Coordinates of C-alpha atoms and ligand atoms in Angstrom, one line a residue:
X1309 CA 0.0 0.0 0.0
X1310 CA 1.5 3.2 -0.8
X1311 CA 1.5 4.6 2.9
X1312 CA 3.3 7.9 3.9
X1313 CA 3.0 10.1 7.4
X1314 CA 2.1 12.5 5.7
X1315 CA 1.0 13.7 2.0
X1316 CA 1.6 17.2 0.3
X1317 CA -0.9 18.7 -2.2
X1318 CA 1.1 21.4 -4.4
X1319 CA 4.7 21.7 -4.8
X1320 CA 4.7 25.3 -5.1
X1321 CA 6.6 26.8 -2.4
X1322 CA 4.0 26.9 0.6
X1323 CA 3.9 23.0 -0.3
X1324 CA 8.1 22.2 -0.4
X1325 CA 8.5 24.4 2.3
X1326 CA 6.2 22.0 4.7
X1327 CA 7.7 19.0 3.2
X1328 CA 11.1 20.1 4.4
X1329 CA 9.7 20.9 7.7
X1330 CA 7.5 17.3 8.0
X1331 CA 10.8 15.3 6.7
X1332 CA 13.4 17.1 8.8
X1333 CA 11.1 16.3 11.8
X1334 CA 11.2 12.5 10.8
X1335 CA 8.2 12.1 8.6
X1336 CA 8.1 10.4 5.7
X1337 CA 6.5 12.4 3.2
X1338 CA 5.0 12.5 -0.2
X1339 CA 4.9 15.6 -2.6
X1340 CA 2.4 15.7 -5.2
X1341 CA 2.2 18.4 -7.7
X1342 CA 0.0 18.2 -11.2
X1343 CA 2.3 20.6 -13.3
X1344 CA 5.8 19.2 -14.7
X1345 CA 7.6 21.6 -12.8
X1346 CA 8.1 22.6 -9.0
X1347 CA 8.3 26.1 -8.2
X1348 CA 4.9 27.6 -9.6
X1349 CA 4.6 30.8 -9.0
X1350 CA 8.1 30.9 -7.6
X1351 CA 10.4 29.9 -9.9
X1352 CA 12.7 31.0 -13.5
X1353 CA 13.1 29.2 -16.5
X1354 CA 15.2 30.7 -19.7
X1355 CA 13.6 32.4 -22.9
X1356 CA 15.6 33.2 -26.1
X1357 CA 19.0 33.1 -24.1
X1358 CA 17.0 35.0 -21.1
X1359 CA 16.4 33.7 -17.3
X1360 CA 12.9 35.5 -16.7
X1361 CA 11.0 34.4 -13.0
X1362 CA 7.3 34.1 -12.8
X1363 CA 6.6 38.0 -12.2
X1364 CA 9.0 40.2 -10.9
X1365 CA 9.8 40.0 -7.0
X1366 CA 11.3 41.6 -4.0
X1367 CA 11.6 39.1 -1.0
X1368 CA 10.1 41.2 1.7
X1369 CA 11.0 40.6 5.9
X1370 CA 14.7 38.5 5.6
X1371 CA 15.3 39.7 8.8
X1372 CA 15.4 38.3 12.1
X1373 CA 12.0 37.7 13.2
X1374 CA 11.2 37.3 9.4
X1375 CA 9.4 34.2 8.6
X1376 CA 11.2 33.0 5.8
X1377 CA 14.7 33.5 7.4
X1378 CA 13.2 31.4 10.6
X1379 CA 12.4 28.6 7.9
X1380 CA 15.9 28.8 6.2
X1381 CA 17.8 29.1 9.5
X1382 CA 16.3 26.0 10.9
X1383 CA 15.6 23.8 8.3
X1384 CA 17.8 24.6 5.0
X1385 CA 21.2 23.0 4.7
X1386 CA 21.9 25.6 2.3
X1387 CA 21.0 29.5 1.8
X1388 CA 20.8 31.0 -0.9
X1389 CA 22.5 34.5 -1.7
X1390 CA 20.3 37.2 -1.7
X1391 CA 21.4 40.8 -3.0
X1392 CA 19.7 44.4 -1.2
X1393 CA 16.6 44.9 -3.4
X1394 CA 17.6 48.9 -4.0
X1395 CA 15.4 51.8 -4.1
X1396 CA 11.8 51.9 -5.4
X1397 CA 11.0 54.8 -7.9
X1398 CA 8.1 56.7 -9.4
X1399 CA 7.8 57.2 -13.1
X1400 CA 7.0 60.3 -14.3
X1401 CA 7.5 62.0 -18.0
X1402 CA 10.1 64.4 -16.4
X1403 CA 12.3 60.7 -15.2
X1404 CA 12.2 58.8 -12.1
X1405 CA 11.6 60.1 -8.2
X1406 CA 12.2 58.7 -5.6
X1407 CA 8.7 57.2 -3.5
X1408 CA 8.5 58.7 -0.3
X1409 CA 9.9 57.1 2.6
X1410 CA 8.8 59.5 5.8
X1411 CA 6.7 62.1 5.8
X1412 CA 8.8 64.8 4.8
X1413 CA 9.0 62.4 2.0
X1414 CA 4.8 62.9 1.0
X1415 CA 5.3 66.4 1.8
X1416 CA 7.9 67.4 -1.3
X1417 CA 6.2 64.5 -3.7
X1418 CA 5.7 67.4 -6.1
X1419 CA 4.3 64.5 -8.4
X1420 CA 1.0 65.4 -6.9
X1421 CA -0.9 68.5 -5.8
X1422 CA 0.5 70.6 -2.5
X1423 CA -3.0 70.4 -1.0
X1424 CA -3.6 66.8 -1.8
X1425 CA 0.4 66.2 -0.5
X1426 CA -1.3 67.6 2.9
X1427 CA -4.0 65.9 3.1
X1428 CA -2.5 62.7 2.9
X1429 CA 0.5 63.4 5.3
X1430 CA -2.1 64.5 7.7
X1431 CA -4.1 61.3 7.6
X1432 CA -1.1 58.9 7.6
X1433 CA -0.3 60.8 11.1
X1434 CA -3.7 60.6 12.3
X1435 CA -4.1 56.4 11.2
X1436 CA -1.0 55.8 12.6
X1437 CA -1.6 57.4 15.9
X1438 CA -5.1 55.2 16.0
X1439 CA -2.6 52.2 15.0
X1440 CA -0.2 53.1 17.7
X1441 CA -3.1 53.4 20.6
X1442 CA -4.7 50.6 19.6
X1443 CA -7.4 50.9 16.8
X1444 CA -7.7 48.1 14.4
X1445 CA -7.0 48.8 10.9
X1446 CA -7.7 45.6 9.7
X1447 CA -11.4 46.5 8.6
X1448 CA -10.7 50.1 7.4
X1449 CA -10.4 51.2 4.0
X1450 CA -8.0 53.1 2.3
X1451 CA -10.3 55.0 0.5
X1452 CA -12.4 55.6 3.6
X1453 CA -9.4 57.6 5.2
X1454 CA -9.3 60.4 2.6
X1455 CA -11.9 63.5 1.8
X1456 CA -11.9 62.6 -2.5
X1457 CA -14.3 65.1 -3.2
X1458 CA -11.0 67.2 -2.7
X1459 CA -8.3 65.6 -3.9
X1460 CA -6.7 65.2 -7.6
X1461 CA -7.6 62.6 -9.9
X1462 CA -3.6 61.7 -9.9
X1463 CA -3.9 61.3 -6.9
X1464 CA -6.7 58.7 -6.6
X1465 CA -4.6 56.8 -9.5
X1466 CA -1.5 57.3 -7.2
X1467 CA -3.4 55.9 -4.5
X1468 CA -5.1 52.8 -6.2
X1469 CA -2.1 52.2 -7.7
X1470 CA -0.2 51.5 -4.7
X1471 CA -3.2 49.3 -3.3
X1472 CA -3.0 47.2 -5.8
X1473 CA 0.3 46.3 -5.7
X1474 CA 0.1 45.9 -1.9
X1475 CA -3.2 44.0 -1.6
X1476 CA -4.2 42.9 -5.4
X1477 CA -7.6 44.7 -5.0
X1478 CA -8.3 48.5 -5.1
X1479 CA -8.5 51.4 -2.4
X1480 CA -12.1 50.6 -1.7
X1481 CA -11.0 46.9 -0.4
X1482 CA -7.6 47.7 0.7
X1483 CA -7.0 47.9 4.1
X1484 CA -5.3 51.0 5.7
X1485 CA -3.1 48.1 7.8
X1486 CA -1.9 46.5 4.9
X1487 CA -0.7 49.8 3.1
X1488 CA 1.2 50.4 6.7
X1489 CA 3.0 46.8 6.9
X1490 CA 3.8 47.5 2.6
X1491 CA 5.1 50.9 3.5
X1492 CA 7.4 50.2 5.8
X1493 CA 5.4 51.7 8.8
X1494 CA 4.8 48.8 10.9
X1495 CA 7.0 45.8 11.2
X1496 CA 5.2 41.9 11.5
X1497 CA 7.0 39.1 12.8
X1498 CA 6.9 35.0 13.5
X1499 CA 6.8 35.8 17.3
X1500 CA 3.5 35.6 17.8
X1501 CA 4.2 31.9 16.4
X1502 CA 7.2 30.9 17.8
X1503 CA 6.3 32.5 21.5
X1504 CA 4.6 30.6 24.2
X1505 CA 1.0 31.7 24.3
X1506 CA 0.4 34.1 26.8
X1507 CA 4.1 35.0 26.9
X1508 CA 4.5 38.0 28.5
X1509 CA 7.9 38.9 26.6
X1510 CA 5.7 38.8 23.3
X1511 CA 3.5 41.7 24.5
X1512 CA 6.2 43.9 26.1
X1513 CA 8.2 43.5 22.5
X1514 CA 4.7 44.0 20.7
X1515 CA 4.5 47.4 22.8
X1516 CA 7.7 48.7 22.0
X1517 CA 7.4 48.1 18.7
X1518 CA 4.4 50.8 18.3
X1519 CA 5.6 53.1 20.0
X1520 CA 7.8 53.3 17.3
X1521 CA 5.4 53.7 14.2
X1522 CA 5.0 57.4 14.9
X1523 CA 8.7 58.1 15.0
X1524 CA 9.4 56.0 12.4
X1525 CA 6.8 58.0 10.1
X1526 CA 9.3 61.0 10.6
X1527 CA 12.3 59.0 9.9
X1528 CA 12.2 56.2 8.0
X1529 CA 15.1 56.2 4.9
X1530 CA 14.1 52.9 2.7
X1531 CA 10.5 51.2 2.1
X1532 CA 12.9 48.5 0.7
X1533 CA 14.1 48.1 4.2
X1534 CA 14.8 44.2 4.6
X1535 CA 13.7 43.6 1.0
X1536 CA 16.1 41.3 -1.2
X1537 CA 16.3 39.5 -4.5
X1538 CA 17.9 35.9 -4.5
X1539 CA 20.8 36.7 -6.5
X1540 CA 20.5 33.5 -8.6
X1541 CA 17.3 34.2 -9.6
X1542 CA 13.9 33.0 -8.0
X1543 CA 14.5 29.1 -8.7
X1544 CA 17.0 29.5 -6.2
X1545 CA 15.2 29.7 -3.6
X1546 CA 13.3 27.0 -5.0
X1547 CA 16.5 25.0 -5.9
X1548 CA 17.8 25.5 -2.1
X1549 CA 14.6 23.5 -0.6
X1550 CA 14.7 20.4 -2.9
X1551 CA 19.0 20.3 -2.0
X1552 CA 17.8 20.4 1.4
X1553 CA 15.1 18.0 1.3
X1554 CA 15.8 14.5 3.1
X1555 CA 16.2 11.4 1.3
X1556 CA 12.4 10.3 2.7
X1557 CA 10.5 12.9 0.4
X1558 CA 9.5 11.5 -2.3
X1559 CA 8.2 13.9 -5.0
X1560 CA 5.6 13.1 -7.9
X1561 CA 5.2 15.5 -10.3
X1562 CA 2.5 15.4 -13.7
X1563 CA -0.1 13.8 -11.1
X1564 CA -2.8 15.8 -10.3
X1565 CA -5.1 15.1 -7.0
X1566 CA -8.8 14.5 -7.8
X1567 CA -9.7 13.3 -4.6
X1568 CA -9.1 13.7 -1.1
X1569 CA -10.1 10.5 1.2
X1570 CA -11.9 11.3 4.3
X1571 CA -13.8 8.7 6.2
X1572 CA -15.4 10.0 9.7
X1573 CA -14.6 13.2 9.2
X1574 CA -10.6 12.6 9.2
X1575 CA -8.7 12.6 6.4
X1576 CA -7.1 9.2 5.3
X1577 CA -5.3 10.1 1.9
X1578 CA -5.5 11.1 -2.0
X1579 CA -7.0 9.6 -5.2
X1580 CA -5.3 10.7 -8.8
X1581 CA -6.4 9.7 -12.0
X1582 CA -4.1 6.2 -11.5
X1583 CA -3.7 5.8 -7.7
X1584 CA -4.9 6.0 -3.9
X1585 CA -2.0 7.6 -1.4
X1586 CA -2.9 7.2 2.2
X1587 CA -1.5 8.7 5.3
X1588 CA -2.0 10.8 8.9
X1589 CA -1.8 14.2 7.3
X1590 CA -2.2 16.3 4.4
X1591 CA -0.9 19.3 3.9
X1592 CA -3.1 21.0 1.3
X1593 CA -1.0 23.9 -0.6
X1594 CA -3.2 24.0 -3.6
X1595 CA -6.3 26.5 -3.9
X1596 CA -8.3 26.8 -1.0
X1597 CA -11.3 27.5 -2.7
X1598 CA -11.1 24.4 -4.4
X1599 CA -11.6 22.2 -1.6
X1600 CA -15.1 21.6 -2.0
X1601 CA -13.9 19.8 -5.2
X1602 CA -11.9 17.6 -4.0
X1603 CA -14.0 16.6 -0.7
X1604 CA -17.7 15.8 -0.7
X1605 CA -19.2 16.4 2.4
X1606 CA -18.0 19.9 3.5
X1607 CA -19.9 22.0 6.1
X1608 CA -22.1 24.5 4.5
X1609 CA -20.1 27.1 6.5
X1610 CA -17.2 26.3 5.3
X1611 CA -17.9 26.1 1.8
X1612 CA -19.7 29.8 2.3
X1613 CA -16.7 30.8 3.6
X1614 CA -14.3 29.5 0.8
X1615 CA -16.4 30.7 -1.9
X1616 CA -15.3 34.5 -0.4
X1617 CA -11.9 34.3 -1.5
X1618 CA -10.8 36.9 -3.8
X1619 CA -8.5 36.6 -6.1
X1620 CA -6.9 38.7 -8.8
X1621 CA -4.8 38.5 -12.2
X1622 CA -1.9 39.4 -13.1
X1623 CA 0.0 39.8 -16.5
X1624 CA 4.0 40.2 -16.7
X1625 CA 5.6 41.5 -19.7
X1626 CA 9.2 40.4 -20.1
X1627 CA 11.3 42.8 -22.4
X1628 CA 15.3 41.7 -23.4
X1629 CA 16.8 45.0 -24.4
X1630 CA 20.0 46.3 -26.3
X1631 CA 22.0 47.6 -23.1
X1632 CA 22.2 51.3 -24.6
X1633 CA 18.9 51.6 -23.7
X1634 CA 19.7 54.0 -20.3
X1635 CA 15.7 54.0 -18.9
X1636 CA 16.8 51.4 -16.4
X1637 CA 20.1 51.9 -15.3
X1638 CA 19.4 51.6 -11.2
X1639 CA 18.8 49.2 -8.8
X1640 CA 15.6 48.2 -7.5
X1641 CA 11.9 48.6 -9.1
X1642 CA 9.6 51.7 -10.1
X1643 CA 6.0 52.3 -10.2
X1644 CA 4.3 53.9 -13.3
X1645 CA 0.8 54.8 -11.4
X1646 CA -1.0 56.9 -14.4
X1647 CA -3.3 54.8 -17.2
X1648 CA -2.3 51.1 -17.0
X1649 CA -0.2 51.1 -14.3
X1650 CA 2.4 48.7 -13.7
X1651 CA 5.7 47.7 -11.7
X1652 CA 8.8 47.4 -13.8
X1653 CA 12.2 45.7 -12.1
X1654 CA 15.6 45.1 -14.6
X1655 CA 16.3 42.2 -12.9
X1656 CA 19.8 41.7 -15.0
X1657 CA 20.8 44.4 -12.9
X1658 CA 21.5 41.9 -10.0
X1659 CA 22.9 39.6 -11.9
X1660 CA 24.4 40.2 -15.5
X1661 CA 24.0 36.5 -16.5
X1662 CA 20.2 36.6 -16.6
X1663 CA 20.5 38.7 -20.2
X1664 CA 23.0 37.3 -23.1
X1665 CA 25.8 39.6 -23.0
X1666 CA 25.6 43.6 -23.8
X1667 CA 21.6 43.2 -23.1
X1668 CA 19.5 44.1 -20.2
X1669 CA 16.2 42.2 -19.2
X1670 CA 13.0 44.0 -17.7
X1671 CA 9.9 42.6 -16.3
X1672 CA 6.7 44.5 -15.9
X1673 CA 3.9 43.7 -14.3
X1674 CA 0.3 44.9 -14.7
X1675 CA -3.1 43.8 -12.8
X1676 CA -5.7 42.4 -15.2
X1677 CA -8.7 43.7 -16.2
X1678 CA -10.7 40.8 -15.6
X1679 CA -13.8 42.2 -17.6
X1680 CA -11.8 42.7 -20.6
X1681 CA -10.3 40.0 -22.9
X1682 CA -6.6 39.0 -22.6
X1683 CA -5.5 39.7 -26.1
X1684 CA -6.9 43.3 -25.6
X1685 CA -5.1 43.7 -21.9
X1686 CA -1.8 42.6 -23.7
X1687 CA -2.0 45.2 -26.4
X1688 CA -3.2 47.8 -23.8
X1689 CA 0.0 46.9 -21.6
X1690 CA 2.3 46.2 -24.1
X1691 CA 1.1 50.0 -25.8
X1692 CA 1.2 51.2 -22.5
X1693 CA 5.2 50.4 -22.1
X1694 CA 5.7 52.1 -25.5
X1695 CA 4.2 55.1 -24.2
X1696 CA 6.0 55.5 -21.1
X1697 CA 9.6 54.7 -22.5
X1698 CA 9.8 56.4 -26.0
X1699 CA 11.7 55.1 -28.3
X1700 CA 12.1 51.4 -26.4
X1701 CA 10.8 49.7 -29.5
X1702 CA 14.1 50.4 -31.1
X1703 CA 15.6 48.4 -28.8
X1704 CA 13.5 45.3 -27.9
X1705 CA 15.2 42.0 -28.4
X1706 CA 12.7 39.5 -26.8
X1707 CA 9.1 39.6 -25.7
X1708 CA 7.3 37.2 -23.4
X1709 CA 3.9 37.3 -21.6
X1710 CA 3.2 35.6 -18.6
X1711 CA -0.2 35.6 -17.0
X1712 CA -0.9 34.5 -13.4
X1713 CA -2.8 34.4 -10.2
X1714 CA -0.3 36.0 -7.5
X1715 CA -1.7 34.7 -4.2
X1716 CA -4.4 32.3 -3.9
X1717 CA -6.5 35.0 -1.7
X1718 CA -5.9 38.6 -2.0
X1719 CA -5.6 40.4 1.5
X1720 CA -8.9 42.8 1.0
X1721 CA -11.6 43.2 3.6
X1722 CA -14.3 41.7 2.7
X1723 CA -12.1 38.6 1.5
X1724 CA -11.9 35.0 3.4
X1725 CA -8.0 34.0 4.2
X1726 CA -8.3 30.3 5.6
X1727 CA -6.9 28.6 9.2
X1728 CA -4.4 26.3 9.2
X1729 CA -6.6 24.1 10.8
X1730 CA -9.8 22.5 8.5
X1731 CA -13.2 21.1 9.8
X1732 CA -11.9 18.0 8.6
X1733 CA -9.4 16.5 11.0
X1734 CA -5.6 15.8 9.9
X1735 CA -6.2 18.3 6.8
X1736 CA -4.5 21.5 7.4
X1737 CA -3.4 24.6 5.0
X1738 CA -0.2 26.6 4.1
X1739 CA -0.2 29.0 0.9
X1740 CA -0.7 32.1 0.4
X1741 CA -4.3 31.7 1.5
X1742 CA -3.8 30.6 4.9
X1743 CA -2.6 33.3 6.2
X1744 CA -3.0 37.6 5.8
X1745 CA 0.6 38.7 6.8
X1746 CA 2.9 40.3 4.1
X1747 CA 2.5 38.8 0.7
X1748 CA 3.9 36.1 -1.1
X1749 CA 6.6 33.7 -0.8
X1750 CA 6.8 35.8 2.6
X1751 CA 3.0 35.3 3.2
X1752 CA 3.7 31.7 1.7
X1753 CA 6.5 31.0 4.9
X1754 CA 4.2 32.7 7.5
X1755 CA 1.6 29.8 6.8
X1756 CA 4.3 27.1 7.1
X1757 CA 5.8 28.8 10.5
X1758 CA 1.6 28.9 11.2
X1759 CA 1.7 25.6 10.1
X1760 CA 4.7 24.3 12.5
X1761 CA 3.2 25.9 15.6
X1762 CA -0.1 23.4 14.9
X1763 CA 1.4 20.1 14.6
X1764 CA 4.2 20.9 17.4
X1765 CA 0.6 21.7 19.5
X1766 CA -0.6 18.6 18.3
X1767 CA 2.4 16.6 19.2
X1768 CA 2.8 15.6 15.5
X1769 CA 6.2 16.9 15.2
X1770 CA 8.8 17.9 17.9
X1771 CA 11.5 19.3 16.6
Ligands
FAD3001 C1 3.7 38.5 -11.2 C2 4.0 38.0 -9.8 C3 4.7 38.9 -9.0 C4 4.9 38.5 -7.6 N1 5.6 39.3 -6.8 C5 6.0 38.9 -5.6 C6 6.9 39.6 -4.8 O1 7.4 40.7 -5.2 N2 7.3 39.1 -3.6 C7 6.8 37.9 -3.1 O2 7.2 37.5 -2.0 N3 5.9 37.2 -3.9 C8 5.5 37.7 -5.1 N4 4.7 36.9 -5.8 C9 3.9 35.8 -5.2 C10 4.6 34.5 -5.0 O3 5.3 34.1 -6.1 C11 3.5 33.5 -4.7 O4 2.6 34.0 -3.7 C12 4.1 32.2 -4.1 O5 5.0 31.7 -4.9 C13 2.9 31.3 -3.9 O6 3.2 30.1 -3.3 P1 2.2 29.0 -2.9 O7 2.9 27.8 -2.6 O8 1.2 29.6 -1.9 O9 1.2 28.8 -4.2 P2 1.5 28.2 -5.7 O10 2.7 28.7 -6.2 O11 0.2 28.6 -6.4 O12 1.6 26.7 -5.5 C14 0.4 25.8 -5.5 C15 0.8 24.5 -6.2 O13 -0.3 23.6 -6.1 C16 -0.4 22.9 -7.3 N5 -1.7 22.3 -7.5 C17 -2.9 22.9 -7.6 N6 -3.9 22.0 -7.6 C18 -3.3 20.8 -7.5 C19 -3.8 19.5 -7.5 N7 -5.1 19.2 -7.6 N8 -2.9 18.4 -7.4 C20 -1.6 18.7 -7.3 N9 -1.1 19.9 -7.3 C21 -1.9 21.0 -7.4 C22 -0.1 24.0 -8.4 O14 0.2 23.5 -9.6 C23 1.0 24.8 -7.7 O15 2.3 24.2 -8.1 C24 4.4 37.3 -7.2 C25 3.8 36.4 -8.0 C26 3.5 36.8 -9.3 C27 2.8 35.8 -10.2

C-alpha cells in the first residue's frame, strides 16, 4: 500500500517548504504536484537566451523575526544569496523620483498636488496614531481615510495604484493596515508563532514596537528596508529546498489530486487519475477554494466561507533590451501609477548572467482587467510600455507574456483568508491563502511557520 506520514498537495513553495519541515522532523513524506515543474509561482526558467521568474519579485522581511529566514535558519542545509533589493522609484514623463519614505517624504512628492500632499500626510499621522493606541485597521479602508471630493484625480490613480500592488484589490477593499505593513510603517514578525502563548515577553516586545510607528513616520530612509532579490534568480530559492530535502520525500510530479479521502470526518489520503495515497496528514498547498472539489461532504459554512476568497490576475511583460537603452540603469523597481499602471524591475541588474551579453532584461507587471479580454489587456499593456519609455521599441530583443494568479487570496476586507486548521481533522493549510501577513513567498512561509506551531501543538512533530 502506498503509505506515507504524511502527504503534500502542491509543490509550489508553501507546499516544499512543509515537506522540508515534515521530513526534517522524521516524517516520511509524499509531494504531489499536477504541473511538470516545481516552483509555480516561484520559480525562473530561460527564454531566447534569457532567465525570466514568474513575475517580478522583492523578497520582503529576511530579517530576524522574518518568517522565511526562521524557515531557512532552521531547516535549510543551504542559503541561498540574496542581494539588497535597492530603491523603489516613481515614473513620471520628467524621469524617475524617488517614492516617499517619511513624511517629509509625502510632503515634497511634487508629483502630486501641495494640497492633496497635505492631506495625505495628515491622515497617515492621524491612522498611525489610531494604529499606535490601539485601533484596528484591519477592517478600514484606504479609501475611507481620505476626503476625495478634494483631492486630484492623480492622486486617486496614485493611491489605487499602490493598493494594488500591496493587496491585489483597489483602495475601496484595501485595508489602511496592509498599506502600513507594505510601507514600511509597521513591522510583522513569526513571534506571535514561535512564542509561548500568553508570553509576557511577546506583549512587552509588541508594545515597543508601536511606539515606534510614529517616529518611524518622521524617519524612515528605505521602504525597501529588509527587501532582497535571490541573486540567482527566483528558482534558487526554489532549488535550495529540494538540496535540502531529506532522502524520505518522495516527490511526484504530472499527477494531479482529484480526490481527497476522508472517512469519519478525518482525512485518510488522496486519489489521482491512476492511484490512492494514504497517510495521517495532508498538507493541502493547492487553492483553497477548491476544496469543495476535491472533498464531498464539506460544512455549508465552510464552503460559504471559501467561496469569499478573492483573487486577482496578473500579467508580466518580459522585455530583453540592447544595453544602450539608459531608462533602467538603477537598482531596485519603479511604479508607473497613471493609465495602465504597472511595476517594472531590470532584474539583469542583479545579476548580468540573466541577459545574453551587452543586453538588459526588464519585467513589468500589470493587474488584469478581468472584464476585458486577454488579447486586448496585452495590447493595452504592451502599448502602454511604448508610451512611457519612447523610443524602447528600437531596442527590444525578446518579448514574453506571462499571466498568473499572485496569491491564492488577496488580503482585502471583505475577503476569506483560511486557518491552518480544517473542519476535517488531519487536513491543514499553508499558501498564500492561509494566512493575511505580508505577501507572497513571505506570506507563503508565514503559513508554514503557522503551520509548525499546529502540529508541534498537536504533538505531531517535535523538533
Ligand atoms: C507576477 C507576480 C509577482 C509577484 N511578486 C512577488 C513579490 O514581489 N514578492 C513575493 O514575495 N511574492 C511575489 N509573488 C507571489 C509569490 O510568487 C507567490 O505568492 C508564491 O510563490 C505562492 O506560493 P504558494 O505555494 O502559496 O502557491 P502556488 O505557487 O500557487 O503553489 C500551489 C501549487 O499547487 C499545485 N496544485 C494545484 N492544484 C493541484 C492538484 N489538484 N494536485 C496537485 N497539485 C496541485 C499548483 O500546480 C502549484 O504548483 C508574485 C507572483 C507573481 C505571479
Amino acid at each position: 500500500m502506498n503509505k506515507y506520514d504524511s502527504i503534500v498537495v502542491g509543490g509550489g513553495i508553501s507546499g516544499l517548504l512543509s515537506a522540508l519541515v515534515l521530513s526534517k522532523s522524521g516524517k516520511k513524506v509524499l509531494v504531489l504536484e499536477r504541473n511538470k515543474n516545481l516552483g509555480n509561482n516561484c520559480n525562473s526558467y530561460v527564454v531566447d537566451g534569457y532567465q525570466v521568474d514568474t513575475g517580478p519579485h522583492a523578497i520582503t522581511q529576511l530579517r530576524k523575526g522574518g518568517p522565511l529566514t526562521y524557515l531557512m535558519d532552521n531547516y535549510f542545509d543551504y542559503i541561498p544569496v540574496f542581494v539588497d533589493y535597492g530603491e523603489y522609484f516613481i515614473r513620471t514623463e520628467n524621469g524617475l523620483k524617488k517614492v516617499p519614505t517619511d513624511l517629509s517624504g509625502y510632503l515634497t512628492m511634487d508629483i502630486l498636488p501641495r494640497k492633496d500632499r497635505l492631506i495625505i500626510a495628515q491622515a497617515l499621522t492621524k491612522m498611525l496614531v489610531m494604529w499606535q493606541f490601539g485601533t484596528d485597521l484591519s477592517k478600514t479602508s484606504v479609501y475611507e481615510c481620505l476626503p476625495w471630493d478634494n483631492l486630484s484625480s492623480d492622486t486617486a490613480d496614485f493611491t489605487d495604484t499602490f493598493c494594488y500592488f500591496l493587496s491585489g484589490r483597489s483602495m475601496k477593499e484595501t485595508s489602511v493596515q496592509r498599506m502600513f505593513v507594505g510601507g514600511g510603517f509597521v513591522e510583522e514578525s513569526i513571534q506571535k508563532d514561535i512564542a509561548h502563548e500568553k508570553n509576557q515577553y511577546y506583549n512587552l516586545y509588541e508594545e515597543a514596537k508601536k511606539v515606534s510607528y510614529v517616529s518611524r513616520l518622521l524617519n524612515n530612509k528605505k521602504v525597501s528596508y529588509n527587501q532582497f532579490y535571490p541573486r540567482d534568480g527566483l528558482k534558487a530559492i526554489v532549488n535550495a529546498i529540494l538540496y535540502s530535502m531529506p532522502k524520505t520525500v518522495e516527490i511526484k510530479t504530472n499527477t494531479a489530486v482529484k480526490e481527497i479521502i476522508v472517512e469519519d470526518n478525518t482525512v485518510k489520503g488522496v486519489s489521482t487519475r491512476e492511484d490512492s495515497y494514504y497517510a495521517d496528514s495532508i498538507i493541502y498547498s493547492a487553492f483553497v477554494k477548491d476544496i469543495p472539489q476535491y472533498i464531498k461532504d464539506l460544512p455549508a459554512q465552510y464552503i460559504s466561507d471559501l467561496n469569499k476568497v478573492k483573487q486577482s490576475k496578473t500579467l508580466t511583460i518580459w522585455l530583453g533590451l540592447s544595453e544602450e537603452f539608459k531608462e533602467f540603469n538603477y537598482v531596485g523597481g519603479e511604479v508607473w501609477f497613471k493609465k495602465k499602471a504597472f511595476w517594472a524591475m531590470p532584474i539583469s541588474n542583479y545579476n548580468r548572467n540573466f541577459a545574453p551579453k551587452g543586453k538588459k532584461l526588464v519585467g513589468f507587471m500589470f493587474s488584469v482587467d478581468e472584464n476585458n479580454d486577454l488579447e486586448s489587456e496585452k495590447r493595452n499593456a504592451y502599448d502602454t510600455i511604448l508610451h512611457v519609455y519612447p523610443n524602447i521599441d528600437k531596442f527590444i530583443d525578446m518579448v514574453h507574456y506571462q499571466i498568473t494568479t499572485p496569491e491564492k487570496a488577496a488580503v482585502s476586507i471583505n475577503g476569506f483568508i483560511a486557518d491552518t486548521e480544517t473542519p476535517i481533522k488531519n487536513l491543514y493549510i499553508v499558501g498564500t491563502d492561509a494566512d493575511d501577513r505580508s505577501m507572497g513567498v513571505t506570506r507563503a512561509s508565514y503559513s508554514v511557520v503557522k503551520l509548525i506551531k499546529v502540529l508541534k501543538r498537536e504533538g505531531y512533530i517535535v523538533t
